Short mmCIF file of C-alpha atoms in Angstrom, two decimals:
data_model
loop_
_atom_site.label_atom_id
_atom_site.label_comp_id
_atom_site.label_asym_id
_atom_site.label_seq_id
_atom_site.Cartn_x
_atom_site.Cartn_y
_atom_site.Cartn_z
CA MET A 1 -34.06 -15.94 -28.81
CA TYR A 2 -30.84 -16.28 -26.81
CA ASN A 3 -30.71 -12.53 -26.12
CA ASP A 4 -34.36 -12.55 -25.11
CA ALA A 5 -33.63 -15.32 -22.60
CA ILE A 6 -30.77 -13.32 -21.10
CA LYS A 7 -32.93 -10.19 -20.85
CA SER A 8 -35.65 -12.22 -19.18
CA LYS A 9 -33.24 -13.59 -16.57
CA VAL A 10 -31.81 -10.11 -15.92
CA SER A 11 -35.34 -8.72 -15.56
CA LYS A 12 -36.26 -11.41 -13.05
CA LEU A 13 -33.05 -10.77 -11.09
CA SER A 14 -33.72 -7.03 -11.05
CA HIS A 15 -37.25 -7.62 -9.81
CA LYS A 16 -36.03 -9.95 -7.07
CA LEU A 17 -33.33 -7.53 -5.94
CA ALA A 18 -35.49 -4.44 -6.51
CA ILE A 19 -32.45 -2.75 -8.09
CA LYS A 20 -30.84 -3.02 -11.53
CA PRO A 21 -27.74 -5.25 -11.67
CA LYS A 22 -25.59 -2.51 -13.19
CA TYR A 23 -26.20 -0.35 -10.13
CA LEU A 24 -25.20 -3.23 -7.86
CA ILE A 25 -22.03 -3.67 -9.91
CA VAL A 26 -21.20 0.02 -9.59
CA ALA A 27 -21.93 -0.03 -5.84
CA PHE A 28 -19.65 -3.06 -5.47
CA ILE A 29 -16.84 -1.33 -7.39
CA ASN A 30 -17.32 1.89 -5.43
CA GLY A 31 -17.07 0.03 -2.11
CA ALA A 32 -13.98 -1.84 -3.28
CA VAL A 33 -12.21 1.34 -4.40
CA ILE A 34 -12.88 3.10 -1.07
CA LEU A 35 -11.23 0.35 0.99
CA MET A 36 -8.42 -0.19 -1.51
CA LEU A 37 -7.58 3.49 -1.27
CA GLU A 38 -7.63 3.35 2.53
CA ILE A 39 -4.96 0.63 2.58
CA ILE A 40 -2.88 2.30 -0.12
CA ASP A 41 -3.09 5.67 1.66
CA ALA A 42 -1.08 4.25 4.55
CA ARG A 43 1.69 3.21 2.12
CA ILE A 44 1.70 6.68 0.58
CA MET A 45 2.18 8.41 3.93
CA ALA A 46 4.56 5.92 5.57
CA PRO A 47 7.87 7.27 4.18
CA TYR A 48 6.99 10.78 5.38
CA PHE A 49 5.16 10.16 8.68
CA GLY A 50 5.66 6.47 9.47
CA ALA A 51 2.92 3.92 10.04
CA SER A 52 2.07 4.68 13.66
CA ILE A 53 -1.39 4.76 15.23
CA TYR A 54 -1.47 8.54 14.67
CA VAL A 55 -1.13 8.10 10.91
CA TRP A 56 -3.79 5.37 10.76
CA THR A 57 -6.11 7.47 12.95
CA ALA A 58 -5.72 10.45 10.61
CA ILE A 59 -6.38 8.33 7.51
CA ILE A 60 -9.43 6.52 8.89
CA GLY A 61 -10.87 9.66 10.54
CA VAL A 62 -10.48 11.83 7.45
CA ILE A 63 -11.91 9.19 5.11
CA LEU A 64 -14.95 8.59 7.34
CA THR A 65 -15.53 12.33 7.61
CA ALA A 66 -15.29 12.72 3.84
CA LEU A 67 -17.67 9.80 3.21
CA SER A 68 -20.18 11.21 5.72
CA LEU A 69 -20.15 14.56 3.95
CA GLY A 70 -20.47 12.79 0.60
CA TYR A 71 -23.45 10.72 1.79
CA TRP A 72 -25.23 13.82 3.07
CA TYR A 73 -24.49 16.10 0.13
CA GLY A 74 -25.12 13.34 -2.38
CA GLY A 75 -28.53 12.82 -0.81
CA VAL A 76 -29.32 16.53 -1.09
CA LEU A 77 -28.35 16.62 -4.78
CA ALA A 78 -30.11 13.33 -5.50
CA ASP A 79 -33.40 14.75 -4.22
CA LYS A 80 -33.02 17.71 -6.55
CA LYS A 81 -31.64 15.99 -9.65
CA ALA A 82 -31.91 12.23 -9.50
CA LYS A 83 -30.50 11.57 -12.94
CA LYS A 84 -28.21 8.74 -13.97
CA LEU A 85 -25.99 11.07 -15.94
CA LEU A 86 -25.03 12.81 -12.70
CA ILE A 87 -23.65 9.56 -11.28
CA ALA A 88 -21.50 9.18 -14.40
CA ASP A 89 -20.34 12.76 -13.91
CA ILE A 90 -19.38 11.97 -10.31
CA PHE A 91 -17.27 9.00 -11.41
CA LEU A 92 -15.57 11.04 -14.12
CA LEU A 93 -14.77 13.78 -11.60
CA ALA A 94 -13.55 11.17 -9.08
CA SER A 95 -11.25 9.51 -11.63
CA ASN A 96 -9.74 12.88 -12.57
CA THR A 97 -9.38 13.83 -8.90
CA LEU A 98 -7.52 10.59 -8.20
CA LEU A 99 -5.19 11.16 -11.15
CA VAL A 100 -4.39 14.72 -10.05
CA SER A 101 -3.85 13.67 -6.42
CA ARG A 102 -1.44 10.96 -7.60
CA LEU A 103 0.51 13.56 -9.56
CA VAL A 104 0.85 16.01 -6.66
CA GLN A 105 0.83 13.77 -3.57
CA ASP A 106 4.59 13.67 -2.97
CA SER A 107 4.89 17.45 -3.36
CA ILE A 108 2.03 17.92 -0.88
CA LEU A 109 3.57 15.51 1.62
CA ALA A 110 6.96 17.20 1.38
CA PHE A 111 5.27 20.61 1.85
CA VAL A 112 3.43 19.41 4.96
CA ILE A 113 6.65 18.00 6.45
CA ASP A 114 8.39 21.36 5.98
CA ASN A 115 5.56 23.66 7.12
CA VAL A 116 3.47 21.82 9.74
CA ASP A 117 4.72 20.92 13.22
CA GLY A 118 3.84 17.77 15.15
CA LEU A 119 3.19 14.29 13.78
CA ARG A 120 -0.52 14.20 14.60
CA LEU A 121 -1.23 17.53 12.91
CA GLN A 122 1.04 16.68 9.96
CA ALA A 123 -0.77 13.39 9.34
CA PHE A 124 -4.19 15.05 9.63
CA VAL A 125 -3.37 17.94 7.28
CA ALA A 126 -1.80 15.62 4.70
CA ALA A 127 -4.81 13.29 4.78
CA MET A 128 -7.20 16.22 4.37
CA LEU A 129 -5.33 17.60 1.37
CA ILE A 130 -4.83 14.32 -0.48
CA PHE A 131 -7.66 11.96 0.51
CA PHE A 132 -10.61 14.15 1.53
CA PRO A 133 -11.90 15.48 -1.86
CA LEU A 134 -11.89 12.07 -3.58
CA ASN A 135 -13.73 10.32 -0.77
CA VAL A 136 -16.40 13.02 -0.67
CA LEU A 137 -17.12 12.22 -4.32
CA LEU A 138 -17.16 8.46 -3.72
CA GLY A 139 -19.54 8.97 -0.81
CA MET A 140 -22.01 10.77 -3.09
CA VAL A 141 -22.55 7.69 -5.27
CA SER A 142 -24.79 5.59 -3.00
CA PRO A 143 -27.49 8.25 -2.39
CA PHE A 144 -27.84 8.78 -6.14
CA ILE A 145 -28.22 5.07 -6.84
CA ALA A 146 -30.75 4.74 -4.02
CA GLU A 147 -32.78 7.70 -5.28
CA ILE A 148 -32.93 6.33 -8.82
CA SER A 149 -33.80 2.82 -7.67
CA LEU A 150 -36.49 3.70 -5.12
CA LYS A 151 -39.44 3.72 -7.50
CA ASP A 152 -41.53 1.33 -5.41
CA THR A 153 -41.60 2.36 -1.74
CA SER A 154 -42.92 -1.08 -0.78
CA LYS A 155 -39.48 -2.43 -1.74
CA ALA A 156 -37.46 0.37 -0.13
CA GLY A 157 -35.90 -1.91 2.48
CA ARG A 158 -34.88 -4.51 -0.08
CA THR A 159 -33.52 -1.83 -2.41
CA VAL A 160 -31.40 -0.05 0.19
CA GLY A 161 -30.34 -3.37 1.74
CA SER A 162 -29.17 -4.70 -1.62
CA LEU A 163 -27.26 -1.48 -2.26
CA PHE A 164 -25.54 -1.56 1.14
CA ALA A 165 -24.75 -5.28 0.75
CA ALA A 166 -23.15 -4.73 -2.67
CA GLY A 167 -21.04 -1.84 -1.37
CA THR A 168 -19.94 -3.78 1.72
CA LEU A 169 -19.08 -6.89 -0.29
CA GLY A 170 -17.04 -4.66 -2.58
CA SER A 171 -15.20 -3.26 0.45
CA ILE A 172 -14.45 -6.77 1.71
CA PHE A 173 -13.17 -7.76 -1.71
CA GLY A 174 -11.06 -4.60 -1.93
CA VAL A 175 -9.43 -5.22 1.47
CA PHE A 176 -8.40 -8.80 0.76
CA ILE A 177 -7.34 -8.40 -2.86
CA THR A 178 -5.22 -5.34 -2.03
CA GLY A 179 -3.67 -6.52 1.23
CA TYR A 180 -3.08 -10.13 0.23
CA PHE A 181 -2.11 -9.74 -3.41
CA LEU A 182 -2.05 -6.43 -5.25
CA LEU A 183 0.29 -4.36 -3.08
CA GLY A 184 3.02 -6.97 -2.96
CA VAL A 185 2.84 -7.65 -6.70
CA PHE A 186 2.14 -4.26 -8.29
CA GLY A 187 2.87 -1.58 -5.66
CA ASN A 188 0.74 1.37 -4.64
CA SER A 189 1.53 3.64 -7.60
CA SER A 190 0.45 1.11 -10.25
CA ILE A 191 -2.72 0.26 -8.33
CA LEU A 192 -3.69 3.93 -8.00
CA ILE A 193 -3.30 4.59 -11.70
CA CYS A 194 -5.37 1.50 -12.51
CA LEU A 195 -8.09 2.70 -10.12
CA VAL A 196 -8.33 5.86 -12.22
CA MET A 197 -9.34 3.62 -15.12
CA VAL A 198 -11.72 1.62 -12.93
CA LEU A 199 -13.59 4.78 -11.88
CA ALA A 200 -13.72 5.95 -15.50
CA SER A 201 -15.15 2.55 -16.46
CA CYS A 202 -18.00 3.09 -13.98
CA ALA A 203 -18.86 6.25 -15.90
CA ILE A 204 -19.08 4.13 -19.06
CA ILE A 205 -21.36 1.59 -17.35
CA LEU A 206 -23.71 4.38 -16.24
CA ARG A 207 -23.41 6.61 -19.32
CA GLU A 208 -26.52 8.51 -20.40
CA LYS A 209 -24.88 10.97 -22.78
CA PRO A 210 -22.27 10.39 -25.51
CA ARG A 211 -19.86 12.70 -23.70
CA HIS A 212 -19.60 10.28 -20.78
CA PHE A 213 -18.31 7.55 -23.05
CA VAL A 214 -15.97 9.86 -24.95
CA LEU A 215 -14.47 11.47 -21.84
CA ALA A 216 -14.04 8.16 -20.05
CA ILE A 217 -12.35 6.51 -23.02
CA ALA A 218 -10.07 9.54 -23.44
CA LEU A 219 -9.08 9.38 -19.76
CA ILE A 220 -8.44 5.63 -19.93
CA GLY A 221 -6.32 6.20 -23.04
CA VAL A 222 -4.23 8.86 -21.29
CA VAL A 223 -3.68 6.58 -18.30
CA GLY A 224 -2.79 3.71 -20.62
CA LEU A 225 -0.11 5.86 -22.27
CA ILE A 226 1.25 6.81 -18.83
CA ILE A 227 1.49 3.15 -17.86
CA ALA A 228 3.11 2.20 -21.17
CA SER A 229 5.74 4.92 -20.75
CA GLY A 230 6.56 3.75 -17.23
CA GLY A 231 5.47 7.01 -15.67
CA LEU A 232 3.99 7.76 -12.25
CA LYS A 233 6.21 5.48 -10.23
CA ASN A 234 6.71 6.07 -6.51
CA SER A 235 8.63 9.31 -6.06
CA TYR A 236 9.60 9.77 -2.42
CA LYS A 237 11.41 13.07 -1.89
CA SER A 238 14.42 12.48 0.36
CA SER A 239 15.71 15.14 2.72
CA TYR A 240 19.15 13.60 3.06
CA GLY A 241 20.23 11.88 -0.15
CA THR A 242 19.37 10.45 -3.53
CA VAL A 243 16.63 7.82 -3.83
CA VAL A 244 17.83 4.91 -5.95
CA TYR A 245 14.82 2.66 -5.31
CA ASP A 246 11.26 3.28 -4.11
CA GLY A 247 8.87 0.35 -4.27
CA ASP A 248 6.41 -1.81 -2.41
CA SER A 249 6.54 -5.28 -0.98
CA ALA A 250 3.74 -7.28 0.58
CA TYR A 251 4.72 -5.86 3.98
CA SER A 252 6.01 -2.33 3.55
CA ARG A 253 7.11 0.57 1.39
CA VAL A 254 10.82 0.05 0.75
CA ILE A 255 13.22 2.89 -0.05
CA VAL A 256 16.95 2.74 -0.81
CA GLU A 257 18.95 5.97 -0.54
CA ASP A 258 22.50 7.00 -1.31
CA ILE A 259 23.82 9.64 1.07
CA GLN A 260 27.09 11.39 1.87
CA TYR A 261 28.16 11.44 5.53
CA ASP A 262 31.43 13.23 6.33
CA SER A 263 32.57 12.66 2.73
CA THR A 264 31.74 8.95 3.04
CA ALA A 265 29.41 7.36 0.48
CA LEU A 266 26.72 5.31 2.23
CA ARG A 267 23.65 3.41 1.07
CA GLY A 268 20.69 3.01 3.45
CA LEU A 269 17.45 1.04 3.61
CA ILE A 270 14.20 2.61 4.91
CA THR A 271 11.01 0.62 5.51
CA ASN A 272 7.86 2.37 6.71
CA GLU A 273 9.42 4.92 9.04
CA PRO A 274 10.80 8.25 7.82
CA ASN A 275 14.55 8.79 8.12
CA VAL A 276 15.05 5.59 10.14
CA TYR A 277 17.56 3.41 8.30
CA GLN A 278 17.11 -0.31 8.85
CA SER A 279 20.50 -1.05 7.29
CA TYR A 280 23.56 0.81 6.03
CA THR A 281 26.48 -0.21 3.88
CA TYR A 282 29.55 1.58 2.62
CA ILE A 283 29.35 1.86 -1.14
CA ASN A 284 33.13 1.58 -1.53
CA SER A 285 33.98 -0.75 1.35
CA PRO A 286 32.75 -4.14 2.66
CA GLU A 287 33.18 -3.11 6.32
CA PRO A 288 30.04 -2.99 8.55
CA VAL A 289 28.68 0.51 9.26
CA PHE A 290 26.66 0.00 12.45
CA ALA A 291 28.50 -0.68 15.72
CA TYR A 292 26.25 -3.63 16.56
CA ALA A 293 27.01 -5.20 13.15
CA ARG A 294 30.73 -4.90 13.90
CA ALA A 295 30.07 -6.53 17.29
CA PHE A 296 28.21 -9.41 15.61
CA GLN A 297 31.15 -9.86 13.26
CA ALA A 298 33.69 -9.82 16.10
CA ILE A 299 31.73 -12.40 18.13
CA SER A 300 31.30 -14.75 15.18
CA GLN A 301 35.01 -14.53 14.34
CA LYS A 302 35.94 -15.56 17.91
CA LEU A 303 33.68 -18.61 17.98
CA LYS A 304 35.30 -21.92 17.15
CA ASP A 305 32.18 -23.43 15.63
CA THR A 306 29.72 -21.39 13.54
CA SER A 307 28.73 -24.28 11.31
CA LYS A 308 25.05 -23.82 12.15
CA SER A 309 24.08 -20.21 12.81
CA LEU A 310 20.83 -18.23 12.83
CA LEU A 311 20.10 -14.61 12.00
CA ILE A 312 16.64 -13.24 12.87
CA GLY A 313 15.94 -10.27 10.62
CA GLY A 314 17.58 -9.84 7.23
CA GLY A 315 16.96 -6.21 6.32
CA ALA A 316 19.47 -5.32 3.62
CA TYR A 317 21.37 -8.55 4.48
CA THR A 318 24.56 -6.68 5.38
CA VAL A 319 25.09 -8.81 8.51
CA ALA A 320 24.39 -11.96 6.48
CA ARG A 321 26.76 -10.79 3.73
CA ASP A 322 29.59 -10.23 6.22
CA PHE A 323 28.97 -13.61 7.88
CA ALA A 324 29.05 -15.42 4.53
CA SER A 325 32.33 -13.72 3.68
CA ASP A 326 33.94 -14.53 7.05
CA HIS A 327 32.62 -18.11 7.30
CA PRO A 328 32.26 -19.54 3.79
CA SER A 329 31.93 -23.12 5.08
CA SER A 330 29.26 -22.32 7.71
CA LYS A 331 25.53 -22.37 7.09
CA LEU A 332 23.48 -19.33 8.13
CA ASP A 333 19.67 -19.52 8.37
CA ILE A 334 18.16 -16.06 7.89
CA VAL A 335 14.59 -15.55 9.10
CA GLU A 336 13.19 -12.49 7.32
CA LEU A 337 9.47 -11.78 7.13
CA ASP A 338 9.65 -9.91 3.82
CA PRO A 339 11.03 -12.07 0.96
CA LYS A 340 11.37 -9.06 -1.35
CA LEU A 341 14.19 -7.68 0.78
CA ILE A 342 16.60 -10.36 -0.37
CA GLU A 343 16.02 -9.28 -3.98
CA ILE A 344 16.75 -5.68 -2.97
CA ALA A 345 19.86 -6.78 -1.06
CA LYS A 346 21.23 -8.56 -4.12
CA LYS A 347 20.53 -5.62 -6.41
CA TYR A 348 21.48 -2.67 -4.19
CA PHE A 349 23.49 -3.95 -1.20
CA PHE A 350 26.11 -6.11 -2.91
CA LEU A 351 24.80 -9.46 -1.63
CA ASP A 352 26.19 -12.29 -3.77
CA ASN A 353 24.42 -15.57 -4.43
CA THR A 354 26.27 -17.31 -1.62
CA SER A 355 25.41 -20.97 -1.16
CA ASN A 356 25.79 -20.95 2.62
CA LEU A 357 22.89 -18.52 3.18
CA HIS A 358 19.46 -20.09 3.64
CA ASN A 359 16.58 -17.60 3.58
CA ILE A 360 13.36 -18.37 5.50
CA ALA A 361 10.42 -16.05 4.78
CA GLN A 362 8.68 -16.10 8.15
CA ASP A 363 8.09 -14.06 11.30
CA GLY A 364 10.96 -14.58 13.73
CA ARG A 365 8.77 -15.44 16.71
CA THR A 366 6.73 -17.93 14.68
CA PHE A 367 9.93 -19.58 13.46
CA LEU A 368 11.34 -19.90 16.97
CA ASN A 369 8.07 -21.29 18.34
CA ASN A 370 8.02 -24.04 15.71
CA ASN A 371 11.75 -24.73 15.52
CA ASP A 372 13.52 -27.54 17.41
CA GLN A 373 16.95 -27.14 15.81
CA LYS A 374 20.01 -26.19 17.85
CA TYR A 375 22.32 -23.38 16.71
CA ASN A 376 25.89 -22.53 17.62
CA LEU A 377 25.19 -18.83 17.16
CA ILE A 378 21.95 -16.80 17.15
CA MET A 379 21.92 -13.12 16.15
CA MET A 380 18.86 -10.90 16.50
CA ASP A 381 18.70 -8.08 13.93
CA ALA A 382 14.94 -7.62 13.44
CA TYR A 383 13.60 -4.09 13.67
CA SER A 384 10.22 -2.47 13.27
CA GLY A 385 11.17 1.13 12.63
CA SER A 386 13.77 2.17 15.20
CA VAL A 387 13.07 -0.61 17.74
CA PRO A 388 12.86 -4.42 17.64
CA PRO A 389 9.34 -5.90 17.28
CA PHE A 390 7.75 -6.39 20.70
CA GLN A 391 7.16 -10.10 20.08
CA LEU A 392 10.93 -10.62 19.77
CA CYS A 393 11.79 -8.84 23.02
CA SER A 394 10.40 -11.31 25.58
CA ILE A 395 12.54 -13.42 27.93
CA GLU A 396 12.40 -16.54 25.72
#
């Protein structure tokens, strides 16, 4: 009786929506995956090409082109063979394509860097090679669902509208859950490998043949083993040194490299711009590397009173580390947008748990706008790539 009641409610819902709930669920998931991949794609490309408008233009343009081709070709195939098993096949192929692209993406990006000239062309070629095939497949899903569901032409508008609404709601969900939560907690590599399982799960939801279930479960099992073994982490290929850390924060892709410069061992921090080091430290010496950091140190040492000082921009916290060492009785407020950087500084840049450092996870301009404290010393060390953020360069 209970199962009959559930079936009755599902039947009424399907009639009202003019489309089966499982197809709406799949459309929602498909829309979410497309937008999640778009955000993650920028993180994948950032260490090689940066995160400029050219890179975003290439990503968005290539994905839209791929989806357009997928919509058109999916419609052509749907008219010829509108069978549910074909949608399951598309999801299985998409999940395998995503897994393969994850395995080869760093090799492809390194190849493009070495063999293609010009940032705009590099970003376009890389996006075509890595993101185009998968998004063509994801674009083919909606026409198939629409073809299967359009049994009553009097409800065509409601059917297509429900399908578009589910896909768009999925995209909205994918944007917020990825940008606000997933990237900062799990990182792009873990999310990508989980999306392989999500796409395989769609094949299970839509299965019409035993092979769909078997192949999907086998793929999910393989991915589960990869996750359990700790495989498929970020693997940026450095041109200058050895990568000791490659991970994601809520704000950027963060890379730590060890390099040799004139027989000197250095450790550098890169965030979202290739070969632009936000911070450097000597591995075997506490002395500052950058000239401006030495100037900060010299100025602070000459001041009589540094009891209340402010540093805007933490980076690898090398300036903060030197200040804490030189002025152990002075308090230094550090305004750094990305709270994960202090963890990285402690692990890789020899920052001790000094009690006189007070970290504030906030944008520097926002902090200054809302702050009414007075400081004896203010140092500005915030950078976005190779230049300070524009909002921190005004006359105030």
